Every structure is written in structure tokens, then in C-alpha cells.
Amino acid sequence: MFYSLTEMRGAAMSLTAAASGLVVFLLSVSVVQGQDGWRVSCSSTEICAVKGSTVEIRCSYTYPSSWNNRVNTLEKTLWLTKQKGGKHVDLNTVSEYAGRVEDLCGNNICTLRIRNLRESDSAEYRFMFKTNQATYWANPVTLSVTDLQVQVSRSGSSTLLRCLSSCSPGQTSYIWFKNREEVKEDTSSYAYFRYESADSYSCALKGYEDFPSPSVYAPKLPSVSVSPFGEIEQGSSVTLTCSSDANPAANYTWYKRNGSANLSSVKVGPRLVLSSIQSSDSGQYYCRTENLLGRRRSESISIDVKYAPKLPSVSVSPSAEIEEGSSVTLTCSSDANPAANYTWYKRNEDSPKASGQIFNITDFRAEHSGSYSCGAQNKLGRSNSTFHLIVVAWSSTMIVNIIRTTLGVLILILALLLSLWMRKKKALRSTTEAPEEIELDSDPEYENNSHTAAQTEDTEEQEDMV
Ligand SMILES: *[C@@H]1O[C@H](CO)[C@@H](O)[C@H](O)[C@H]1NC(C)=O
Ligand SMILES: *[C@@H]1O[C@H](CO)[C@@H](O)[C@H](O)[C@H]1NC(C)=O
Ligand SMILES: *[C@@H]1O[C@H](CO)[C@@H](O)[C@H](O)[C@H]1NC(C)=O
Ligand SMILES: *[C@@H]1O[C@H](CO)[C@@H](O)[C@H](O)[C@H]1NC(C)=O
Ligand SMILES: *[C@@H]1O[C@H](CO)[C@@H](O)[C@H](O)[C@H]1NC(C)=O
């Protein structure tokens, strides 16, 4: 090849300026073939064009009016294409191009225009012309049709973007758009930016500004949805779905809130399936989405699992020992969602005794004794607890009082009996002594002796008692 890079650029720019809109000419290189007035040259040898756009390849040709001493006249011009490893075929015979190609010829210039480019149009194209005496081929033109993509990577606090295409390096220059406005042009496909949360970036090939790459941006506010819609019953299966618009695609993490604390992730991925949901799964959930450009958190979504009443618990106040004539307060509690209503029954009685969580029985009588049940009910079901209420004839305090009183009375009686017995003993002694005394009247010596004996007995008794 015999061109320099500066020539290429200069030619490319002037042609680009001349070409309007979607059309671009990249290189203008003289491809001279033959001699003696035979010549053909095309606008470029390599073209990189963006998918969906329109490309034009232009070739000009000259030939001598006479050749080998004979009149030389043009018979036809032709565009051929050759897929990799294939043969050259007339473009007009290839069905894939039908309706998309135009061949415009005039003043020894032919222009091939291909619209709505497809990646499969990437191929070698060749112009030829034929006179009554000879055939001349232009050098091949290689067209590559590229998709554009922005590749994101982080580099410290900067964001490194790369415009990915199948163009060869140096073949084209890159235009960068920030929020759809052109901010930069560079021959390098790399560009550093300081990314801010709401920005979007895209790139385009010079000359194809109307066919930019898809934009890259941080995730937009994620939306969350619950399926199935409506009330959630315990045991059912519930799916929470998070979706967030982001490019590059975001990753997803589900979190469950616990009071004011944020729990660690419960699931990685856009869908959180709570199969056989339990009341403990109730709470606030949210998702977080993240890509290399940023992250967003969704609104919280509230999950309220409804369930039938659990087995009620019954408390009896003041205590389970009910004294006849006293009042009792019965309280029934059952965990239920929605809250349960309560009904009280007594066994063998058809109609309920009461409704409401608290049941008071005043003036408890023996006939109130028996088996009771408390039923808790909400629209999802009901649950019962049975318990017994019995009148106790003697309460423990009463028994203590009775024992105390009885003991007191017993002690009193004992003391009484003792004093009675002693008095009786004294009385007995004086009656047995009396006849002796009478006898003593007749025998005073004996009387004296017996007196002293009685006295010593008395003192002995007194000492025992002390
Ligand atoms: C919620 O937080 C409290 C206190 O931080 C903890 O005791 C409880 O287990 C947590 N609940 C769940 C479901 O993790
Ligand atoms: C929980 O998350 C919210 C929102 O991300 C944040 O504002 C709050 O500080 C977090 N609370 C805790 C305790 O981490
Ligand atoms: C989500 O993507 C960000 C950025 O690409 C990455 O730092 C993070 O580790 C990813 N998180 C998960 C759970 O994959
Ligand atoms: C039941 O008795 C308690 C204590 O005497 C009283 O505070 C309450 O109001 C009563 N409840 C009903 C429903 O009668
Ligand atoms: C209790 O709730 C159930 C279901 O909601 C209802 O059918 C019933 O009538 C209620 N009973 C009372 C006493 O309110």
C-alpha cells in the first residue's frame, strides 16, 4: 500500500463532511491498476460501519477509448461480494441484499449503497467493469458491520468506559455522549469519566452519530411486586420479584427488615420465593440492585401472613382454687391474624356462656363447677382449650385458721383438764386424809407423822411444776 496515515485522515474527514447523514466514506485511496489509461480506484479498502446504518462504496474507473488498435467500449459494471472462504458472486443474485442495495453509476463513477446494515453483511466487496476487450477489477473493499457496546470497569474513583466494536484500531474515531449530549471525540476506544448517579453514557463511531451504542447507567429505582396478589395465608407460596432497569444488568439482593435493624441478605437474585410461608416470615422486605455504576434500594414491601388461631391459653384469677361465693376472672389468649374473637362454653350446655376475651363469674357456686372451654375464632379457623373449675370447700387459709383455732381450743381444753385433774386429786387426798384425821384425834402421834408426809409430797409436786 502506498498511503500515509495523515492522507487517510484528511480524506476521511473531507468525505465525511461532504457525505450527509448516515453515509460515510472512510478512506480515499487510489487503487491504481493496469496502465495505458486503464484505471480503477475506490473510496476505501476497509470500512467499519454500524449495524442498522447505511454504507456507500464508491469506485471510479477509466479505460482507453481504443485498445490494441480497436475501439474499446464499456459493456457492463458489476459489484461482487465474497463471504469468507467463498467465491465472488454478483450482489444482485444474493437474496439477503434484495431491496437493500442500490448501484448508482454515472460519469465513470459507480456507487454501491447498502442500507439497514446487518452483521452478516460483513464481507469483501469488489467492483469490476468489462469492455468488449478486457475485464478490470478494483481492489477488494472489506466491510465490517459492528454492534456497539460500552464496556464498564472501575478504576479507583473514576469509571473507565470502552467503546467495543469490531473495528480495527485507528480505523475510526469514537464519539462519547453523556446524557445524550456529545462530550468527547477520541481515536482511542477508552475514556475515563467521573460517574454521577443519574448519568448515562453511550458511544458512536464518527460518522455514525445517529447509531449510538445502548447507554450504560446505574440501576434505576427498583420496583417490587408480590405474587399472588391479595391476602397471604400461612402455608401458601409467595414470590417477591424485584426489577430494576440497569445497563450493564444489575445484580439483586433481598433483605428483610427487623425493627429498625436491617438484616443481612436473605436471598441473592431477583426473585425471593417463600414457599409454605409462616407467620415468622411476616415483616418488611426490600431489595437492592447493583451494577458497576451504582446501586439502588427499593421501597419496603410489607408481608402480613394471616393464620388461624393457635391453641388458646386460659388464665384464672385470683387462682384455680375457687371458694364458694367468690368471683373469678377468666382470660383467654390466642395468637391469631387477624385477631380472634372469643367464646366461652360449659360442657353439656348448648349455648355459649359468654363472649369476649374476659369472662367474669361472680358469686361462684358449687353448680358452676365443671368443664369449660374457650374457643378462639377468626375467618381462617378456630381453636379450643378445655379446663376445669372446681369449688373447693376448704381453702388453705381456712384450713390453717381451722387448725389454729382447733389447736388453741385443744390447748385450752388440755389446760382446763389438767387443772381440773389437779383439783380433783387434791380433793381426793383431803377426803382420804379426813378419816385419818378423825382417827388421829385418837392417836396424835400418827397424825403428826402423816402431816409431815403430806407436806413433803406437796413440796415435791411444786418442784416438779417449776
Ligand atoms: C430481630 O432482632 C432481634 C434483636 O436484634 C433479634 O432478637 C431477633 O431474633 C431478630 N429477628 C429475626 C427474625 O431475625
Ligand atoms: C437500614 O437501611 C436504611 C436504608 O438503607 C438506612 O438508612 C439505615 O441506616 C439502615 N439501618 C441500619 C441499622 O443499618
Ligand atoms: C453485585 O455487583 C457489584 C458490582 O458489580 C459487586 O460488587 C457485588 O459483589 C455484586 N453482588 C453480588 C451479591 O453478586
Ligand atoms: C371482670 O372483673 C374485673 C375485676 O373485677 C373487672 O375489672 C372487669 O371489668 C370485669 N369484666 C367484665 C367483662 O365484667
Ligand atoms: C367471630 O368471628 C367469626 C369469623 O370472623 C364470625 O363468623 C363470628 O360471628 C364471630 N363471633 C363473634 C361472637 O363475634
mmCIF file of C-alpha atoms in Angstrom, residues 322 346 364-372 388-392:
data_model
loop_
_atom_site.group_PDB
_atom_site.id
_atom_site.type_symbol
_atom_site.label_atom_id
_atom_site.label_comp_id
_atom_site.label_asym_id
_atom_site.label_seq_id
_atom_site.Cartn_x
_atom_site.Cartn_y
_atom_site.Cartn_z
ATOM 1 C CA ILE A 322 -62.282 -21.121 93.882
ATOM 2 C CA LYS A 346 -69.541 -25.040 79.550
ATOM 3 C CA PHE A 364 -69.177 -18.824 92.253
ATOM 4 C CA ARG A 365 -71.392 -21.696 93.402
ATOM 5 C CA ALA A 366 -70.901 -25.422 93.510
ATOM 6 C CA GLU A 367 -73.105 -25.839 90.435
ATOM 7 C CA HIS A 368 -70.637 -23.634 88.481
ATOM 8 C CA SER A 369 -68.007 -26.336 88.842
ATOM 9 C CA GLY A 370 -67.256 -28.301 85.711
ATOM 10 C CA SER A 371 -65.508 -28.449 82.417
ATOM 11 C CA TYR A 372 -65.244 -25.196 80.468
ATOM 12 C CA HIS A 388 -61.884 -27.451 84.826
ATOM 13 C CA LEU A 389 -63.219 -25.179 87.503
ATOM 14 C CA ILE A 390 -63.932 -26.761 90.916
ATOM 15 C CA VAL A 391 -65.243 -25.248 94.101
ATOM 16 C CA VAL A 392 -63.004 -26.094 96.991
#
